[in-house]
Coordinates of C-alpha atoms and ligand atoms in Angstrom, one line a residue:
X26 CA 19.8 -42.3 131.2
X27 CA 22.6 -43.6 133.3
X28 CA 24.1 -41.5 136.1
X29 CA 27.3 -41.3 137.2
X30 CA 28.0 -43.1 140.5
X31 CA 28.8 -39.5 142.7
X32 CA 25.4 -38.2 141.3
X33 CA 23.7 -41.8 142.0
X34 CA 25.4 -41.1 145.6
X35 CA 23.5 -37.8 145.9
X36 CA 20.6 -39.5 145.9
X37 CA 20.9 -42.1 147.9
X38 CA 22.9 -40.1 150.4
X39 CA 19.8 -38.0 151.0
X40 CA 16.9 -40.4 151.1
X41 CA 19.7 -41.7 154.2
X42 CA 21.7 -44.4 152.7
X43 CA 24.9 -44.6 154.9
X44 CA 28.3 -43.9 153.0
X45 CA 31.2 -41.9 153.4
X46 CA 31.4 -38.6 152.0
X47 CA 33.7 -38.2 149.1
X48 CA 35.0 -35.2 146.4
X49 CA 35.2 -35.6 142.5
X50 CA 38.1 -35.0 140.4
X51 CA 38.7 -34.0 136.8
X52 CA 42.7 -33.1 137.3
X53 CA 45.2 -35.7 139.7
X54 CA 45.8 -32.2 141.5
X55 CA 42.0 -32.5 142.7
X56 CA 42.1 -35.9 143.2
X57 CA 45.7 -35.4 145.5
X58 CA 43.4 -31.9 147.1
X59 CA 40.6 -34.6 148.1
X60 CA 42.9 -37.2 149.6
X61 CA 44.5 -34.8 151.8
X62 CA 41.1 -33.1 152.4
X63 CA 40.0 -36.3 153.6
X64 CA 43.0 -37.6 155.5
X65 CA 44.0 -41.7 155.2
X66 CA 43.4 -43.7 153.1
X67 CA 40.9 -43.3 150.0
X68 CA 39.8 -44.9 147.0
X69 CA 39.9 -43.4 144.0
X70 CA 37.1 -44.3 141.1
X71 CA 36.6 -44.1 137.8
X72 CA 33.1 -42.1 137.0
X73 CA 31.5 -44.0 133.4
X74 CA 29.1 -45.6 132.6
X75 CA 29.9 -48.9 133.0
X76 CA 30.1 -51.6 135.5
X77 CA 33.4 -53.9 136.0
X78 CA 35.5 -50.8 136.9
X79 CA 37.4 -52.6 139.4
X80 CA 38.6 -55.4 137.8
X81 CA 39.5 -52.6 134.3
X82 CA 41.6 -51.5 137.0
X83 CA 39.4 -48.4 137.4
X84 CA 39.2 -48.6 141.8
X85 CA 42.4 -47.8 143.2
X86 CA 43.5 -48.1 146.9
X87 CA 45.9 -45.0 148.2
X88 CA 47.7 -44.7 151.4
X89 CA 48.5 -41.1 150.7
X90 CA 47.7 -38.0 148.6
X91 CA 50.3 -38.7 146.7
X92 CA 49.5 -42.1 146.2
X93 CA 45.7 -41.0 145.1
X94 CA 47.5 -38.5 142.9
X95 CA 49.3 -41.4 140.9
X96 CA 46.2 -43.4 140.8
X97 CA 44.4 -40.7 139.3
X98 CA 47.0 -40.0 136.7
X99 CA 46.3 -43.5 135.4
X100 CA 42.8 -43.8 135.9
X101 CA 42.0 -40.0 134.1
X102 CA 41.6 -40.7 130.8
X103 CA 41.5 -44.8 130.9
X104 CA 39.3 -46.2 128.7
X105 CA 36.9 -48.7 130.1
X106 CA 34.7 -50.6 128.0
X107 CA 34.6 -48.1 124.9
X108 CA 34.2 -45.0 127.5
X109 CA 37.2 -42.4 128.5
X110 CA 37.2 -41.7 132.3
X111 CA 37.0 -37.4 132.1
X112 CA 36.4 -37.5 136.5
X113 CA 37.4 -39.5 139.5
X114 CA 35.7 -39.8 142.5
X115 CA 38.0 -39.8 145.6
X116 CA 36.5 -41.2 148.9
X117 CA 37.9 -42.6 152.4
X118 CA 38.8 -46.2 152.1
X119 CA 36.5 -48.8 154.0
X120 CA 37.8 -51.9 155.7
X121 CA 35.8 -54.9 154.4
X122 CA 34.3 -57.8 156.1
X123 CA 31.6 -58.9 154.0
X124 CA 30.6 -57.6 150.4
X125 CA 26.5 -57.9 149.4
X126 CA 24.8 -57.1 146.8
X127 CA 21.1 -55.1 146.5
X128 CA 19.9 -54.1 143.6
X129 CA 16.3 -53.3 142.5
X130 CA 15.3 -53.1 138.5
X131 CA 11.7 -52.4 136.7
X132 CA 10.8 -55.8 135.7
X133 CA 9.1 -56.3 132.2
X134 CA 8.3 -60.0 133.4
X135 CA 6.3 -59.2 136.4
X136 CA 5.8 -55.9 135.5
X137 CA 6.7 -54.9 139.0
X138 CA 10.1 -53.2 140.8
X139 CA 11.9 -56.2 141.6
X140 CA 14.9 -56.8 144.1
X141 CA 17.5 -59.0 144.1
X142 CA 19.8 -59.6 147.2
X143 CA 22.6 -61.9 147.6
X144 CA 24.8 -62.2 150.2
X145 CA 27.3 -62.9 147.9
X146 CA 28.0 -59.5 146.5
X147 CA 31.1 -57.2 144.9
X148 CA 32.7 -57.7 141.6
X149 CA 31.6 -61.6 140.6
X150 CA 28.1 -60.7 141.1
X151 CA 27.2 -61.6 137.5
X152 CA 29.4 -64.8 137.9
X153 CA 27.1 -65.6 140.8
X154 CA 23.8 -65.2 138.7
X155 CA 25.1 -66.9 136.1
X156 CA 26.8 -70.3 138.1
X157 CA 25.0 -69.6 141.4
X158 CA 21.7 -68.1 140.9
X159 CA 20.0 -69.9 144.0
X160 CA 22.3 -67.0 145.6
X161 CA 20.1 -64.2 144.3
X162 CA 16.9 -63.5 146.2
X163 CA 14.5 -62.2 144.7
X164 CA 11.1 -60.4 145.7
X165 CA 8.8 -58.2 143.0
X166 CA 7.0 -55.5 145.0
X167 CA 3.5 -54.8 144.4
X168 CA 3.7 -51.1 143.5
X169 CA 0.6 -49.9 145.4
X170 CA 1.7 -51.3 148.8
X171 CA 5.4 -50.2 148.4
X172 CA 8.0 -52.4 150.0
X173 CA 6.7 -53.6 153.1
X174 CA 8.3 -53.1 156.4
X175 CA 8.6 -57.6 156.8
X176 CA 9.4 -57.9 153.1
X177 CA 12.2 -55.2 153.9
X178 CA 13.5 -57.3 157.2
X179 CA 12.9 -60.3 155.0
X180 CA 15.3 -59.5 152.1
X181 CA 17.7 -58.5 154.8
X182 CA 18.0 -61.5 156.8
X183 CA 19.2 -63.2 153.8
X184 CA 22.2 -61.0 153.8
X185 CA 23.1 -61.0 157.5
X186 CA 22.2 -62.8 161.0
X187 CA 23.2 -59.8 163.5
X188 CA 19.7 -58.0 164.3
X189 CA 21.8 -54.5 164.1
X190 CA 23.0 -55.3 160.6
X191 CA 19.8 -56.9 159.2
X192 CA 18.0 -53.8 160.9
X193 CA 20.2 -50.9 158.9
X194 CA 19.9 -53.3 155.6
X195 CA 16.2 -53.6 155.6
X196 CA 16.1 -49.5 156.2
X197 CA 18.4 -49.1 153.4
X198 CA 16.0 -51.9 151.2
X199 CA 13.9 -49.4 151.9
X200 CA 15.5 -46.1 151.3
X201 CA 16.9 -47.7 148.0
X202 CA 12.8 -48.2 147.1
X203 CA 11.8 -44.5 147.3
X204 CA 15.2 -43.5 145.7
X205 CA 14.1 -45.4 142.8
X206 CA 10.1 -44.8 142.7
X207 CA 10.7 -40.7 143.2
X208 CA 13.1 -40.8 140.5
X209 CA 11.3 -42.4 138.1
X210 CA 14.5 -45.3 137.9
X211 CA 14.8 -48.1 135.7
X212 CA 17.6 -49.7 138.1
X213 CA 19.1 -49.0 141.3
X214 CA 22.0 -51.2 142.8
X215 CA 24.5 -50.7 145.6
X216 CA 27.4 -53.4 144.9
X217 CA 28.9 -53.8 147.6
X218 CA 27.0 -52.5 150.5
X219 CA 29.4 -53.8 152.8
X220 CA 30.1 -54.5 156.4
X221 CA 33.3 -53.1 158.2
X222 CA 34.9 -55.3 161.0
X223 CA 33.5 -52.9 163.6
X224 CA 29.8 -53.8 162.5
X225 CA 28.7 -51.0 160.1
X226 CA 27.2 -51.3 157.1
X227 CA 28.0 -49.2 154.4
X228 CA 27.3 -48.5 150.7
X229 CA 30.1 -48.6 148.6
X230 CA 29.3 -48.6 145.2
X231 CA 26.0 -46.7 143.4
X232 CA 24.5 -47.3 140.0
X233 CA 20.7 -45.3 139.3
X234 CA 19.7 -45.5 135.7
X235 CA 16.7 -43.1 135.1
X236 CA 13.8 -44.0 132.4
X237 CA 14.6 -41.5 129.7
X238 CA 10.6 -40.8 129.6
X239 CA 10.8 -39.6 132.8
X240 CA 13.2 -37.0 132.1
X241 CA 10.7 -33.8 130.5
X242 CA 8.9 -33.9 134.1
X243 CA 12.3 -34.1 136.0
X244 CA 14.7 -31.3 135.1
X245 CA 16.8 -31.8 137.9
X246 CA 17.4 -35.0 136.9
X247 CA 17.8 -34.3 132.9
X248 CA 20.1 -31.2 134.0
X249 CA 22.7 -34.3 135.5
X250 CA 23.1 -36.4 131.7
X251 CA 27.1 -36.2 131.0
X252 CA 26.6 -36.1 127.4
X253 CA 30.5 -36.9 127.2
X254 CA 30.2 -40.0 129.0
X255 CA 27.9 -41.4 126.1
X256 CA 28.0 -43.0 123.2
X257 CA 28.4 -40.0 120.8
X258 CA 25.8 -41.8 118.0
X259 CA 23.3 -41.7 120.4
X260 CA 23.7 -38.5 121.7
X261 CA 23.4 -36.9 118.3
X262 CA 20.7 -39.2 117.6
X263 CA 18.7 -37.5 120.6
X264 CA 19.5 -34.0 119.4
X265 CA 18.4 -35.0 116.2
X266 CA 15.1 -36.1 117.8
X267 CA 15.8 -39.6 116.3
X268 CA 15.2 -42.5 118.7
X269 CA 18.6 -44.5 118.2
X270 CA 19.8 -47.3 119.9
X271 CA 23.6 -48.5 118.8
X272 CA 23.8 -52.1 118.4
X273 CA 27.2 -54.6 117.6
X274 CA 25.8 -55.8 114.1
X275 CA 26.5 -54.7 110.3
X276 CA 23.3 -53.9 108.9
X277 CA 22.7 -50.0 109.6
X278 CA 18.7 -49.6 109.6
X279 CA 16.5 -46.6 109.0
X280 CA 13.0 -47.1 109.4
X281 CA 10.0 -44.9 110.6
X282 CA 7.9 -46.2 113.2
X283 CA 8.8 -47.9 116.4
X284 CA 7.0 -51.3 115.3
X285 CA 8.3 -51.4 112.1
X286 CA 11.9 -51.2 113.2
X287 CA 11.9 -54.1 115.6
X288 CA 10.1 -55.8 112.7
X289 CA 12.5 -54.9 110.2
X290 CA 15.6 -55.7 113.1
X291 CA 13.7 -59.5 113.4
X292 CA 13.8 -59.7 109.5
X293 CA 17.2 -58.6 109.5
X294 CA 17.7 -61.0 111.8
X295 CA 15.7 -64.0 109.8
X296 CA 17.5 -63.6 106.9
X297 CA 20.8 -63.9 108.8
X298 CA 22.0 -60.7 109.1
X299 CA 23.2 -58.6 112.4
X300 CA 21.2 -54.7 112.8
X301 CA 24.0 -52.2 113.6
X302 CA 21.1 -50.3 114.8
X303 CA 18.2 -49.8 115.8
X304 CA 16.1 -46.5 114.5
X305 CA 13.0 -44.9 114.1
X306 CA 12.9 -41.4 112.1
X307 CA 9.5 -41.2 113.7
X308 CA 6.0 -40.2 112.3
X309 CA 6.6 -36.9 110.4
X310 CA 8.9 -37.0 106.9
X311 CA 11.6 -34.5 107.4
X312 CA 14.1 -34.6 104.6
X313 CA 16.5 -33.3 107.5
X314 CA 15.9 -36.4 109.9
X315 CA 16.8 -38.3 107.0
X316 CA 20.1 -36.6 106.2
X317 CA 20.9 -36.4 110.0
X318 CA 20.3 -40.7 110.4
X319 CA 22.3 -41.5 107.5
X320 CA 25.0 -39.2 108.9
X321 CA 25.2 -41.2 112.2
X322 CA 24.3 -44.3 110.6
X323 CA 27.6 -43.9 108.4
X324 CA 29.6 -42.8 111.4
X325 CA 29.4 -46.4 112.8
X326 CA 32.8 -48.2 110.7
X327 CA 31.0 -51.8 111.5
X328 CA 28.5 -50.7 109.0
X329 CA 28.4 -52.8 105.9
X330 CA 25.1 -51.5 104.2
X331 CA 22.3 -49.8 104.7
X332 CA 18.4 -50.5 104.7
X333 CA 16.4 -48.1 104.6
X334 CA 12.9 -49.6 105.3
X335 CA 9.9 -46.6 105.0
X336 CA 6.0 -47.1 105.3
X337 CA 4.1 -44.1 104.3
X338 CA 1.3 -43.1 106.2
X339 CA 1.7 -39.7 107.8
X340 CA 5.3 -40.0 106.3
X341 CA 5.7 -39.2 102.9
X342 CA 7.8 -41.7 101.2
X343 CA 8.8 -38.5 98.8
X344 CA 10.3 -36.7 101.4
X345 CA 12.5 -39.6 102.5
X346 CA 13.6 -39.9 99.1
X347 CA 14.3 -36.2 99.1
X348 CA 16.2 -36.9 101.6
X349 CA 18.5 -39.6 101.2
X350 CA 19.8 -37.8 97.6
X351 CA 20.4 -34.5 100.2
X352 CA 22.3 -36.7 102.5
X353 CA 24.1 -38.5 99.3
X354 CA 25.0 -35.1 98.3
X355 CA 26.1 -33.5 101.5
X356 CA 28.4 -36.2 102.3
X357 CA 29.8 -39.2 101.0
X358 CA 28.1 -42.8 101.6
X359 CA 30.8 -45.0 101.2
X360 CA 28.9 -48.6 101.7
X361 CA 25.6 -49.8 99.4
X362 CA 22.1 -48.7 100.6
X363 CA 18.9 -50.5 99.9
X364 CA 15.5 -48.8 100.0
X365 CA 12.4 -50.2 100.3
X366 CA 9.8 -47.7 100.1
X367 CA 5.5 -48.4 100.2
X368 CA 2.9 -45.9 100.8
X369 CA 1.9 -42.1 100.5
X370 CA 3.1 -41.1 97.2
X371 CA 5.8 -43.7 96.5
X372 CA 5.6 -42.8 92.6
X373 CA 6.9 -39.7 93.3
X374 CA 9.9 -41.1 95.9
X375 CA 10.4 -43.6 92.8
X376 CA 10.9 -41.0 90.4
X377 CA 13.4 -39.1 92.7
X378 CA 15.8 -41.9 93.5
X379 CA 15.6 -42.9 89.7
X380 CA 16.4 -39.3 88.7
X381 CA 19.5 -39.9 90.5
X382 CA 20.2 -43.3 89.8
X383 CA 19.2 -45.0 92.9
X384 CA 16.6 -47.6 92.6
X385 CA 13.8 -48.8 95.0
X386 CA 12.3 -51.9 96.1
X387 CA 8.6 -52.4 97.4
X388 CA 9.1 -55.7 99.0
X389 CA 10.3 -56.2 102.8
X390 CA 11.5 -59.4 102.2
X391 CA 13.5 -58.7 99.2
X392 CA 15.2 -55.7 100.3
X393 CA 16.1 -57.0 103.8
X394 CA 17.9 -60.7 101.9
X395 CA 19.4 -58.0 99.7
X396 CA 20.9 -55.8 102.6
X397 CA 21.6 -58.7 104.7
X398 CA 23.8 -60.3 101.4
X399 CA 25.8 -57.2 100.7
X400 CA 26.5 -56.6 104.4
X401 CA 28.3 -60.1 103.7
X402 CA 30.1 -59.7 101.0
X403 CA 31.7 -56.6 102.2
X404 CA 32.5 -58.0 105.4
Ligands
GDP19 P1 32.7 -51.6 140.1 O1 33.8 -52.7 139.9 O2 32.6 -50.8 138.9 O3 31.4 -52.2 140.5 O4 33.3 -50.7 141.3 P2 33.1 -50.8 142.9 O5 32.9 -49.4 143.4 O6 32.0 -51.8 143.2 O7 34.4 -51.4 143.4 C1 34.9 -52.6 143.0 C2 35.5 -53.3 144.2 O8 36.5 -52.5 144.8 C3 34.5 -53.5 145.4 O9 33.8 -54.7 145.2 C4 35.5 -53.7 146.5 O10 36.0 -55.0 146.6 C5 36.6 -52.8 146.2 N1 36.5 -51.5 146.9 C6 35.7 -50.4 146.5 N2 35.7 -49.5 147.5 C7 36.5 -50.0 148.5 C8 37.0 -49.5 149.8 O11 36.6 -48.4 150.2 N3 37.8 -50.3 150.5 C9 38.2 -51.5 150.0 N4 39.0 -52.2 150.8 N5 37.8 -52.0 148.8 C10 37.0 -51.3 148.1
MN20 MN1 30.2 -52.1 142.1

């Protein structure tokens, strides 16, 4: 779950992380309140989910209330990569000298919290990794020690040379750590944590992503999703209980069982196709699951055709039949589907789809080269 950047700030904020205080704003009349709340000059932010704000024009400088009150007009409402902006955040203006970059993520690789510092921080940050990645220091902490009071000085000598500065950096290295360990976080990046012209170093910018698992022992933390700020598909996905992940392909897939989805995405994949999705109906057959993944499956206009790909074990392939004709009578299903079902009483899921003219395939490979060919010729 990603949070906003003025929750993210919360955090942060109280484990000691230097920044100025700011206000949030759904209404320019807020934003305008803020600004003059606030006195000189602000910023005023775009809250999604989604990095790059600044160059989509989402960060605005304002001299005056007025000024943040125009800046909010255009910036409520904006859409920036695929997401509208419903809040601003409004916050005093900082002069720049130097922008860094600090960011720590939950590393599959090294299976460890790993930072990565550069001293070349602020909006080209990805150009940096990608042309420049020498620039990027990186250190994987071992999670039993913590980060270590010389690994926290180390990472911040890389990013500055006065003792003060290198001093509040490695104490926000570290305040950034426990931020991210207590909150169970998958990510947690301040870009830019800058440096004014008088010396200070401040935190700009705030992005925490929390590890969905984490959430059912973490209520607080759950209680902050912005359910409007999400992709809509996945979000009825969740309430569905389906695990749903929206991807840029053509293929919509249904499958139950986390394995067998990434399988079946990898076939997809083999036989040339592009998975619009990936999704797992889980363990238990509910005809309703069923109706509810075709539903957001068919929601998704990049979707060509559908697979649905069903081993039964514990799931009944009888009640995924059942429920694919429900869904195919509830609602329209405007592109082919495919269904290849095996297992616990597939006679009986054969018979259903036949009874309603729908046939079944018990071959992986066939029904995926079939799925992936459709999804071609209707494209
Ligand atoms: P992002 O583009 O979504 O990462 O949004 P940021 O909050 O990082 O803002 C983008 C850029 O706007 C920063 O890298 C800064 O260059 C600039 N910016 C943000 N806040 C301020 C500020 O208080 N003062 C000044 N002068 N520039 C700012
Ligand atoms: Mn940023």
């Amino acid at each position: 779950m990603n949070l906003h950047e003025y929750q993210a700030r919360e955090l942060l904020k109280a484990a000691g992380v230097p920044m100025f205080e700011g206000g949030v704003a759904s209404t320019p009349a807020e934003a305008e309140a803020i600004a003059a709340h606030l006195g000189g000059g602000v910023v005023v932010k775009a809250q999604v989910h989604s990095g790059g704000r600044g160059k989509a024009g989402g960060v605005k400088l304002a001299k005056s209330p007025a000024e943040a009150r125009a800046h909010a007009e255009k910036i409520l409402g904006m859409t920036i990569k695929g997401l509208v902006v419903h809040k601003v955040l409004v916050v005093p203006a900082a002069d720049i000298a130097t922008e860094a970059y600090v960011g720590l993520i939950m590393d599959r690789g090294t299976q460890r919290p790993v930072f990565m510092v550069s001293a070349a921080g602020g909006v080209d940050i990805e150009e940096v990794a990608a042309t420049n990645p020498e620039k990027i220091t990186r250190l994987a902490v071992d999670p039993v020690y913590g980060l270590l009071p010389h690994q926290a000085l180390s990472l911040a000598f890389t990013l500055y040379t006065d003792i003060k500065q290198v001093r509040t950096a490695a104490r926000i290295m570290e305040q950034l750590y426990q931020v991210f360990t207590a909150n169970g976080a998958t990510l947690a990046e301040i870009n830019p944590l800058v440096t004014t012209p008088d010396g200070r170093v401040l935190a700009l910018d705030a992005k925490i992503s929390i590890d969905d698992n984490e959430l059912d022992r973490r209520p607080d933390l759950a209680a902050l999703r912005d359910e409007s700020a999400e992709e809509p598909s996945e979000v009825a996905a969740r309430n569905a209980s389906l695990t749903f992940i929206k991807l840029d392909g053509n293929v919509g897939c249904v499958v139950n069982g986390a394995g067998l989805a990434m399988a079946t995405m990898d076939l997809v994949k083999y036989y040339g196709g592009d998975p619009a999705n990936f999704l797992d109906i889980g363990g238990s057959s509910n005809p309703d699951k069923v109706v509810n993944a075709l539903r957001i499956i068919t929601s998704d206009p990049n979707v060509k055709a559908i697979l649905f790909n069903i081993f039964g074990g514990i799931t009944r392939t009888d009640d995924v039949a059942n429920g694919i004709v429900a869904a195919t009578r509830e609602f329209k299903v405007n592109v082919p589907i495919v269904i290849r079902l095996t297992g616990t009483n597939e006679k009986e899921a054969f018979r259903i789809l036949e009874g309603v003219g729908m046939t079944a395939l018990s071959d992986m490979d066939e029904a995926v080269a079939k799925v992936v060919a459709l999804a071609k010729e209707a494209a």
